Amino acid sequence: WVAVNGRNTTSWHQRFDLDVFYVENLGPLLDAKILLKTVATVLSRKGIDPGFADQMPEFGAPPTTN
């Protein structure tokens, strides 16, 4: 779910929240929505921050401000 809702521009906290949402809402309709959003997200390159794309911050590291 996080891969189509922010990708690598999300913080670890946001990633965990999105993962919890996915687990709490499991089902074929959500999975179908993810598949459709995946195609749209990949084609649009939405959610990519070029300065951040090659490295996620270390888990537990304080957030960086740019």
CSV table of C-alpha atoms in Angstrom, one decimal:
chain,number,residue,atom,x,y,z
A,1,TRP,CA,0.0,0.0,0.0
A,2,VAL,CA,2.9,2.4,0.8
A,3,ALA,CA,4.3,1.8,-2.7
A,4,VAL,CA,1.4,3.5,-4.3
A,5,ASN,CA,0.8,6.1,-1.6
A,6,GLY,CA,4.0,8.1,-1.3
A,7,ARG,CA,6.7,5.6,-2.2
A,8,ASN,CA,10.1,6.8,-1.0
A,9,THR,CA,8.9,10.3,0.0
A,10,THR,CA,7.2,8.9,3.1
A,11,SER,CA,8.8,8.8,6.6
A,12,TRP,CA,9.1,5.6,8.5
A,13,HIS,CA,6.1,6.6,10.7
A,14,GLN,CA,4.0,7.2,7.6
A,15,ARG,CA,5.1,3.8,6.2
A,16,PHE,CA,4.0,2.0,9.3
A,17,ASP,CA,0.7,3.8,9.3
A,18,LEU,CA,0.1,2.8,5.7
A,19,ASP,CA,1.1,-0.8,6.5
A,20,VAL,CA,-1.3,-0.9,9.4
A,21,PHE,CA,-4.1,0.4,7.1
A,22,TYR,CA,-3.3,-2.4,4.6
A,23,VAL,CA,-3.4,-5.1,7.3
A,24,GLU,CA,-6.7,-3.7,8.7
A,25,ASN,CA,-8.3,-3.6,5.3
A,26,LEU,CA,-7.1,-6.7,3.6
A,27,GLY,CA,-9.2,-8.0,0.8
A,28,PRO,CA,-9.4,-8.5,-3.0
A,29,LEU,CA,-10.9,-5.1,-3.6
A,30,LEU,CA,-8.0,-3.3,-1.9
A,31,ASP,CA,-5.5,-5.5,-3.8
A,32,ALA,CA,-7.2,-4.7,-7.1
A,33,LYS,CA,-7.0,-1.0,-6.2
A,34,ILE,CA,-3.3,-1.4,-5.5
A,35,LEU,CA,-2.7,-3.1,-8.8
A,36,LEU,CA,-4.5,-0.3,-10.7
A,37,LYS,CA,-2.7,2.4,-8.7
A,38,THR,CA,0.6,0.7,-9.3
A,39,VAL,CA,0.4,1.1,-13.0
A,40,ALA,CA,-0.7,4.7,-12.7
A,41,THR,CA,2.0,5.5,-10.1
A,42,VAL,CA,4.8,3.9,-12.1
A,43,LEU,CA,3.9,5.6,-15.3
A,44,SER,CA,3.5,9.0,-13.7
A,45,ARG,CA,6.6,8.6,-11.5
A,46,LYS,CA,4.5,10.2,-8.8
A,47,GLY,CA,6.1,10.2,-5.3
A,48,ILE,CA,9.7,10.2,-6.3
A,49,ASP,CA,12.0,12.7,-4.8
A,50,PRO,CA,15.2,12.6,-6.9
A,51,GLY,CA,17.4,13.8,-4.1
A,52,PHE,CA,16.2,11.1,-1.8
A,53,ALA,CA,15.5,8.3,-4.3
A,54,ASP,CA,18.7,6.4,-3.9
A,55,GLN,CA,18.7,6.1,-0.1
A,56,MET,CA,16.1,5.7,2.6
A,57,PRO,CA,17.1,7.2,6.0
A,58,GLU,CA,18.2,4.6,8.5
A,59,PHE,CA,15.4,3.2,10.6
A,60,GLY,CA,15.1,5.1,13.8
A,61,ALA,CA,17.3,8.0,12.5
A,62,PRO,CA,15.8,11.5,13.2
A,63,PRO,CA,14.0,13.0,10.2
A,64,THR,CA,16.1,15.2,8.0
A,65,THR,CA,15.1,18.7,6.9
A,66,ASN,CA,16.0,20.0,3.5
